[in-house]
C-alpha positions as a Python dict, from the first residue, in 0.01 Angstrom:
ca = {
    (1, 'M'): (0, 0, 0),
    (2, 'K'): (-372, -31, -85),
    (3, 'P'): (-446, -284, 195),
    (4, 'F'): (-302, -43, 453),
    (5, 'L'): (-517, 240, 321),
    (6, 'L'): (-831, 25, 335),
    (7, 'V'): (-762, -75, 696),
    (8, 'F'): (-676, 286, 782),
    (9, 'L'): (-995, 422, 628),
    (10, 'G'): (-1221, 156, 781),
    (11, 'G'): (-1049, 182, 1119),
    (12, 'G'): (-1082, 559, 1124),
    (13, 'L'): (-1453, 547, 1046),
    (14, 'G'): (-1513, 274, 1303),
    (15, 'S'): (-1318, 460, 1569),
    (16, 'V'): (-1509, 785, 1515),
    (17, 'L'): (-1841, 605, 1531),
    (18, 'R'): (-1730, 422, 1848),
    (19, 'Y'): (-1634, 752, 2008),
    (20, 'I'): (-1971, 910, 1926),
    (21, 'I'): (-2169, 614, 2062),
    (22, 'S'): (-1957, 578, 2377),
    (23, 'K'): (-1968, 950, 2448),
    (24, 'T'): (-2345, 951, 2405),
    (25, 'F'): (-2437, 644, 2612),
    (26, 'N'): (-2164, 585, 2874),
    (27, 'S'): (-2312, 840, 3113),
    (28, 'Y'): (-2659, 679, 3127),
    (29, 'F'): (-2587, 439, 3414),
    (30, 'Q'): (-2341, 442, 3700),
    (31, 'N'): (-2103, 144, 3695),
    (32, 'F'): (-2222, 16, 3356),
    (33, 'Y'): (-2063, 139, 3035),
    (34, 'L'): (-2367, 125, 2809),
    (35, 'G'): (-2195, 289, 2511),
    (36, 'T'): (-1907, 42, 2514),
    (37, 'F'): (-2151, -245, 2561),
    (38, 'I'): (-2360, -130, 2262),
    (39, 'V'): (-2050, -88, 2045),
    (40, 'N'): (-1914, -432, 2134),
    (41, 'I'): (-2245, -607, 2066),
    (42, 'V'): (-2315, -420, 1742),
    (43, 'G'): (-1955, -482, 1635),
    (44, 'C'): (-1992, -854, 1702),
    (45, 'L'): (-2320, -857, 1506),
    (46, 'C'): (-2155, -671, 1215),
    (47, 'I'): (-1850, -896, 1198),
    (48, 'G'): (-2069, -1206, 1212),
    (49, 'F'): (-2293, -1073, 936),
    (50, 'I'): (-2007, -963, 711),
    (51, 'L'): (-1813, -1286, 753),
    (52, 'G'): (-2134, -1487, 711),
    (53, 'L'): (-2202, -1310, 381),
    (54, 'S'): (-1845, -1366, 271),
    (55, 'L'): (-1861, -1738, 344),
    (56, 'K'): (-2203, -1781, 184),
    (57, 'N'): (-2177, -1579, -133),
    (58, 'D'): (-1805, -1522, -186),
    (59, 'Y'): (-1884, -1181, -337),
    (60, 'L'): (-1687, -986, -81),
    (61, 'S'): (-1331, -948, -199),
    (62, 'K'): (-1025, -948, 24),
    (63, 'Q'): (-1025, -570, -9),
    (64, 'H'): (-1385, -553, 117),
    (65, 'L'): (-1294, -770, 413),
    (66, 'L'): (-991, -554, 492),
    (67, 'L'): (-1205, -240, 485),
    (68, 'L'): (-1506, -378, 673),
    (69, 'V'): (-1376, -648, 909),
    (70, 'T'): (-1016, -557, 984),
    (71, 'G'): (-1063, -183, 945),
    (72, 'F'): (-1415, -80, 1042),
    (73, 'C'): (-1501, -356, 1291),
    (74, 'G'): (-1149, -347, 1435),
    (75, 'G'): (-1170, 28, 1488),
    (76, 'F'): (-1532, 18, 1602),
    (77, 'T'): (-1517, -255, 1865),
    (78, 'T'): (-1364, -165, 2195),
    (79, 'F'): (-1246, -475, 2368),
    (80, 'S'): (-943, -300, 2507),
    (81, 'A'): (-1166, -28, 2652),
    (82, 'F'): (-1392, -301, 2787),
    (83, 'A'): (-1100, -470, 2961),
    (84, 'F'): (-989, -142, 3118),
    (85, 'E'): (-1342, -64, 3235),
    (86, 'E'): (-1367, -410, 3391),
    (87, 'Y'): (-1040, -347, 3569),
    (88, 'S'): (-1178, -15, 3696),
    (89, 'L'): (-1491, -182, 3831),
    (90, 'L'): (-1281, -447, 4005),
    (91, 'K'): (-1048, -189, 4150),
    (92, 'S'): (-1342, 13, 4284),
    (93, 'G'): (-1491, -297, 4448),
    (94, 'A'): (-1805, -302, 4231),
    (95, 'L'): (-1804, -682, 4204),
    (96, 'F'): (-2171, -715, 4110),
    (97, 'H'): (-2138, -463, 3826),
    (98, 'F'): (-1807, -618, 3720),
    (99, 'S'): (-1973, -961, 3696),
    (100, 'L'): (-2286, -832, 3526),
    (101, 'Y'): (-2090, -635, 3266),
    (102, 'L'): (-1852, -925, 3198),
    (103, 'I'): (-2117, -1194, 3161),
    (104, 'A'): (-2359, -975, 2964),
    (105, 'S'): (-2088, -859, 2722),
    (106, 'V'): (-1940, -1200, 2651),
    (107, 'I'): (-2265, -1394, 2619),
    (108, 'T'): (-2448, -1125, 2423),
    (109, 'G'): (-2145, -1072, 2199),
    (110, 'I'): (-2129, -1439, 2109),
    (111, 'L'): (-2504, -1448, 2047),
    (112, 'A'): (-2474, -1138, 1827),
    (113, 'V'): (-2204, -1305, 1612),
    (114, 'V'): (-2430, -1612, 1576),
    (115, 'A'): (-2724, -1385, 1486),
    (116, 'G'): (-2511, -1202, 1228),
    (117, 'V'): (-2403, -1525, 1061),
    (118, 'W'): (-2762, -1655, 1073),
    (119, 'G'): (-2901, -1327, 935),
    (120, 'S'): (-2654, -1328, 647),
    (121, 'K'): (-2815, -1648, 517),
    (122, 'F'): (-3123, -1454, 410),
    (123, 'L'): (-2947, -1224, 164),
}
């Protein structure tokens, strides 16, 4: 039962934080979901950093990983929202914004995971 509670707690916290950030930033630009973009990139950076620390030092227990990676990062990141927003841009005919959002999110997300793993080496 404890693993479910850890995922539930982390997921709830991540989801609330995602909602606050998305609500705050998604209205800044037309046809670009800045809040979702920020959440996805920060989430990728966090998961890279946490997993990097876990691999390097082995001081994060399975319970920590359930809380932080599966729970918090899983609740915080919004790939399903991202996919729906991409669909909306396609449907509205905003091909340039669709392409920009897609490429920027995927490339920056991957780079953020790499940066998180790299940054974890210094702790």
